Amino acid sequence: MQTEPNKISKYLNRPFPNQISDKQKWFDTLGIGFLIALALIVFEPFGIDNLMIKYKYLLLSGFGIIYAAINYLYYTISPKIFRNAKWTVKNEIILSLLIFFVVGFFNWLYAVAWIPAFTFSIVSFLQFQYYTLTFGALPVLFFTLIIENSNLKSTMQSAIAINNAIEKQNVEKPNQIIQLNEFTLNIDDILYFNSYQNYIDIVVIQNNTTKKLLHRNTLKQLTAQLADYKQFVQCHKSYIVNKEKIQKAEGNSQGLVLTLKNCNETVPVSRSYVNVLKNKITNTN
């Protein structure tokens, strides 16, 4: 039986979807920004109700705009910085705290510039860090949990659908040969293709051993070469898999991965390719 600290540690180390849908991004950016502005106007916490200034509600709306602007900037640059495979709930919480610090800093500058009650001092800076964290943590934490659970549920449903399609798949084993530049390969030996820059790893199994063959080509050109071979299906922007080598599909909140027969490595599946993969597995023609 797991103790509470172990349960918490296990949850914090669960994978978290670093790449979320555009709809979720806009809700997190504009939706929560709007909620922050609305809550400040309606509830007037932290002594705001005692402020007697012109354009009070308009100025309060600015705090929601600050959050939205910084969050939009984060979503713009984060794909270039963070790698999806290593992102966890703990990482997301730490990053959220860092974002709160940045938001708190700009909230402070904004308040000092436009609200006479606040001065340019360490005390007021710390006050705004406290205000930002206590007021903003709850909606962002709630949103984080929604994303994590929503993506986990979606991935599990996709895995079940693909596994059902695999069970019904009529696997054919024709003795087909394909010529890829200097490589002459049996179709049944090919597990998957992994593309990067202008090169492709052809992952094959020969003599019960997995090998990678370096092939100079682009994924677009390779896709055209494989057009007549129904065994191959693109499942990711960088991967093409031999559907007849798929053993099972599984995943977590970050996304779906395929386990292949006689292969220790897994192949990722992008959400945009889930239905394509399922239909290709089901359709053997």
Short mmCIF file of N, CA and C in Angstrom, two decimals, residues 142-218:
data_model
loop_
_atom_site.label_atom_id
_atom_site.label_comp_id
_atom_site.label_asym_id
_atom_site.label_seq_id
_atom_site.Cartn_x
_atom_site.Cartn_y
_atom_site.Cartn_z
N PHE A 142 -6.39 24.51 -11.36
CA PHE A 142 -7.60 23.83 -11.83
C PHE A 142 -7.49 23.52 -13.33
N PHE A 143 -7.02 24.48 -14.09
CA PHE A 143 -6.86 24.30 -15.53
C PHE A 143 -5.82 23.22 -15.84
N THR A 144 -4.73 23.20 -15.07
CA THR A 144 -3.69 22.18 -15.25
C THR A 144 -4.25 20.78 -15.05
N LEU A 145 -5.05 20.60 -14.01
CA LEU A 145 -5.65 19.30 -13.74
C LEU A 145 -6.62 18.90 -14.85
N ILE A 146 -7.38 19.87 -15.36
CA ILE A 146 -8.32 19.58 -16.44
C ILE A 146 -7.58 19.10 -17.68
N ILE A 147 -6.50 19.79 -18.04
CA ILE A 147 -5.72 19.41 -19.23
C ILE A 147 -5.15 18.01 -19.06
N GLU A 148 -4.53 17.76 -17.89
CA GLU A 148 -3.88 16.47 -17.66
C GLU A 148 -4.87 15.33 -17.76
N ASN A 149 -6.02 15.49 -17.13
CA ASN A 149 -7.02 14.42 -17.14
C ASN A 149 -7.74 14.29 -18.48
N SER A 150 -7.98 15.41 -19.14
CA SER A 150 -8.63 15.39 -20.45
C SER A 150 -7.76 14.68 -21.48
N ASN A 151 -6.47 14.99 -21.49
CA ASN A 151 -5.56 14.34 -22.44
C ASN A 151 -5.36 12.87 -22.12
N LEU A 152 -5.33 12.53 -20.83
CA LEU A 152 -5.20 11.13 -20.45
C LEU A 152 -6.40 10.33 -20.93
N LYS A 153 -7.60 10.88 -20.71
CA LYS A 153 -8.83 10.20 -21.13
C LYS A 153 -8.87 10.03 -22.64
N SER A 154 -8.50 11.09 -23.37
CA SER A 154 -8.50 11.05 -24.83
C SER A 154 -7.51 10.02 -25.36
N THR A 155 -6.32 9.98 -24.75
CA THR A 155 -5.29 9.03 -25.19
C THR A 155 -5.71 7.60 -24.93
N MET A 156 -6.30 7.34 -23.78
CA MET A 156 -6.72 5.98 -23.45
C MET A 156 -7.82 5.51 -24.41
N GLN A 157 -8.73 6.40 -24.76
CA GLN A 157 -9.79 6.05 -25.72
C GLN A 157 -9.19 5.74 -27.09
N SER A 158 -8.20 6.53 -27.50
CA SER A 158 -7.55 6.29 -28.78
C SER A 158 -6.79 4.97 -28.77
N ALA A 159 -6.12 4.67 -27.65
CA ALA A 159 -5.38 3.41 -27.54
C ALA A 159 -6.31 2.22 -27.64
N ILE A 160 -7.47 2.30 -26.98
CA ILE A 160 -8.45 1.21 -27.04
C ILE A 160 -8.94 1.01 -28.47
N ALA A 161 -9.24 2.12 -29.16
CA ALA A 161 -9.74 2.03 -30.54
C ALA A 161 -8.70 1.41 -31.46
N ILE A 162 -7.44 1.80 -31.31
CA ILE A 162 -6.38 1.26 -32.17
C ILE A 162 -6.11 -0.20 -31.84
N ASN A 163 -6.12 -0.55 -30.56
CA ASN A 163 -5.90 -1.95 -30.18
C ASN A 163 -7.02 -2.85 -30.69
N ASN A 164 -8.25 -2.34 -30.68
CA ASN A 164 -9.36 -3.11 -31.24
C ASN A 164 -9.17 -3.31 -32.74
N ALA A 165 -8.67 -2.27 -33.42
CA ALA A 165 -8.42 -2.38 -34.86
C ALA A 165 -7.29 -3.37 -35.14
N ILE A 166 -6.27 -3.39 -34.26
CA ILE A 166 -5.15 -4.32 -34.43
C ILE A 166 -5.63 -5.77 -34.32
N GLU A 167 -6.53 -6.02 -33.36
CA GLU A 167 -7.05 -7.38 -33.17
C GLU A 167 -7.82 -7.87 -34.39
N LYS A 168 -8.47 -6.95 -35.09
CA LYS A 168 -9.27 -7.32 -36.25
C LYS A 168 -8.46 -7.30 -37.55
N GLN A 169 -7.23 -6.85 -37.45
CA GLN A 169 -6.41 -6.68 -38.64
C GLN A 169 -6.05 -8.03 -39.28
N ASN A 170 -6.23 -8.10 -40.56
CA ASN A 170 -5.86 -9.29 -41.32
C ASN A 170 -4.45 -9.10 -41.85
N VAL A 171 -3.47 -9.62 -41.12
CA VAL A 171 -2.07 -9.40 -41.47
C VAL A 171 -1.66 -10.30 -42.63
N GLU A 172 -1.20 -9.64 -43.69
CA GLU A 172 -0.71 -10.38 -44.85
C GLU A 172 0.81 -10.37 -44.83
N LYS A 173 1.41 -11.42 -45.35
CA LYS A 173 2.86 -11.48 -45.38
C LYS A 173 3.36 -11.79 -46.80
N PRO A 174 3.12 -10.88 -47.73
CA PRO A 174 3.61 -11.11 -49.08
C PRO A 174 5.13 -10.94 -49.13
N ASN A 175 5.75 -11.63 -50.03
CA ASN A 175 7.20 -11.53 -50.16
C ASN A 175 7.52 -10.37 -51.09
N GLN A 176 7.31 -9.14 -50.58
CA GLN A 176 7.52 -7.95 -51.38
C GLN A 176 8.89 -7.35 -51.11
N ILE A 177 9.51 -6.87 -52.17
CA ILE A 177 10.82 -6.24 -52.07
C ILE A 177 10.69 -4.78 -52.46
N ILE A 178 11.38 -3.92 -51.73
CA ILE A 178 11.38 -2.50 -52.05
C ILE A 178 12.82 -2.02 -52.17
N GLN A 179 13.06 -1.16 -53.14
CA GLN A 179 14.39 -0.59 -53.36
C GLN A 179 14.41 0.86 -52.89
N LEU A 180 15.20 1.15 -51.87
CA LEU A 180 15.35 2.51 -51.36
C LEU A 180 16.81 2.90 -51.50
N ASN A 181 17.11 3.56 -52.62
CA ASN A 181 18.49 3.90 -52.96
C ASN A 181 19.37 2.66 -52.95
N GLU A 182 20.37 2.63 -52.08
CA GLU A 182 21.28 1.48 -52.07
C GLU A 182 20.74 0.28 -51.31
N PHE A 183 19.59 0.42 -50.66
CA PHE A 183 19.05 -0.66 -49.83
C PHE A 183 17.95 -1.43 -50.57
N THR A 184 18.12 -2.74 -50.63
CA THR A 184 17.08 -3.62 -51.15
C THR A 184 16.51 -4.38 -49.96
N LEU A 185 15.24 -4.12 -49.63
CA LEU A 185 14.68 -4.63 -48.38
C LEU A 185 13.40 -5.40 -48.61
N ASN A 186 13.21 -6.41 -47.76
CA ASN A 186 11.94 -7.13 -47.71
C ASN A 186 10.98 -6.28 -46.89
N ILE A 187 9.79 -6.06 -47.42
CA ILE A 187 8.80 -5.23 -46.71
C ILE A 187 8.55 -5.73 -45.30
N ASP A 188 8.51 -7.04 -45.14
CA ASP A 188 8.20 -7.63 -43.83
C ASP A 188 9.30 -7.39 -42.80
N ASP A 189 10.49 -6.99 -43.25
CA ASP A 189 11.60 -6.73 -42.33
C ASP A 189 11.58 -5.30 -41.78
N ILE A 190 10.82 -4.43 -42.41
CA ILE A 190 10.83 -3.01 -42.02
C ILE A 190 9.85 -2.77 -40.87
N LEU A 191 10.35 -2.14 -39.80
CA LEU A 191 9.51 -1.81 -38.65
C LEU A 191 8.94 -0.40 -38.77
N TYR A 192 9.83 0.57 -38.95
CA TYR A 192 9.36 1.95 -39.09
C TYR A 192 10.46 2.82 -39.70
N PHE A 193 10.08 4.03 -40.06
CA PHE A 193 11.00 5.04 -40.57
C PHE A 193 10.96 6.25 -39.65
N ASN A 194 12.13 6.80 -39.35
CA ASN A 194 12.21 8.00 -38.51
C ASN A 194 12.98 9.07 -39.26
N SER A 195 12.33 10.19 -39.52
CA SER A 195 12.92 11.25 -40.34
C SER A 195 13.49 12.37 -39.48
N TYR A 196 14.65 12.89 -39.88
CA TYR A 196 15.21 14.08 -39.26
C TYR A 196 16.08 14.78 -40.30
N GLN A 197 15.82 16.07 -40.47
CA GLN A 197 16.46 16.89 -41.50
C GLN A 197 16.31 16.20 -42.86
N ASN A 198 17.41 15.92 -43.55
CA ASN A 198 17.32 15.26 -44.85
C ASN A 198 17.76 13.80 -44.79
N TYR A 199 17.62 13.22 -43.61
CA TYR A 199 18.00 11.82 -43.43
C TYR A 199 16.85 11.05 -42.81
N ILE A 200 16.86 9.75 -43.05
CA ILE A 200 15.83 8.87 -42.50
C ILE A 200 16.50 7.62 -41.96
N ASP A 201 16.15 7.27 -40.74
CA ASP A 201 16.54 5.97 -40.19
C ASP A 201 15.51 4.94 -40.62
N ILE A 202 15.97 3.92 -41.33
CA ILE A 202 15.10 2.79 -41.66
C ILE A 202 15.37 1.73 -40.61
N VAL A 203 14.39 1.49 -39.76
CA VAL A 203 14.58 0.51 -38.68
C VAL A 203 14.02 -0.83 -39.15
N VAL A 204 14.91 -1.82 -39.23
CA VAL A 204 14.54 -3.14 -39.75
C VAL A 204 14.92 -4.21 -38.74
N ILE A 205 14.34 -5.37 -38.91
CA ILE A 205 14.73 -6.52 -38.11
C ILE A 205 15.25 -7.60 -39.06
N GLN A 206 16.50 -7.98 -38.85
CA GLN A 206 17.15 -8.98 -39.68
C GLN A 206 17.91 -9.94 -38.78
N ASN A 207 17.68 -11.23 -39.01
CA ASN A 207 18.31 -12.27 -38.18
C ASN A 207 18.02 -12.04 -36.69
N ASN A 208 16.75 -11.67 -36.41
CA ASN A 208 16.28 -11.44 -35.03
C ASN A 208 16.99 -10.28 -34.34
N THR A 209 17.60 -9.40 -35.11
CA THR A 209 18.30 -8.25 -34.55
C THR A 209 17.77 -6.96 -35.18
N THR A 210 17.51 -5.96 -34.35
CA THR A 210 17.04 -4.67 -34.85
C THR A 210 18.21 -3.83 -35.33
N LYS A 211 18.09 -3.29 -36.54
CA LYS A 211 19.15 -2.48 -37.12
C LYS A 211 18.58 -1.16 -37.64
N LYS A 212 19.43 -0.14 -37.66
CA LYS A 212 19.06 1.14 -38.25
C LYS A 212 19.92 1.41 -39.47
N LEU A 213 19.27 1.65 -40.59
CA LEU A 213 19.96 1.93 -41.83
C LEU A 213 19.75 3.40 -42.17
N LEU A 214 20.85 4.13 -42.36
CA LEU A 214 20.76 5.56 -42.64
C LEU A 214 20.49 5.79 -44.13
N HIS A 215 19.40 6.47 -44.40
CA HIS A 215 18.93 6.67 -45.78
C HIS A 215 18.81 8.17 -46.03
N ARG A 216 19.52 8.68 -47.04
CA ARG A 216 19.45 10.12 -47.34
C ARG A 216 18.21 10.39 -48.18
N ASN A 217 17.24 11.05 -47.56
CA ASN A 217 15.97 11.32 -48.22
C ASN A 217 15.13 12.21 -47.32
N THR A 218 14.09 12.81 -47.85
CA THR A 218 13.14 13.56 -47.03
C THR A 218 11.90 12.71 -46.81
#
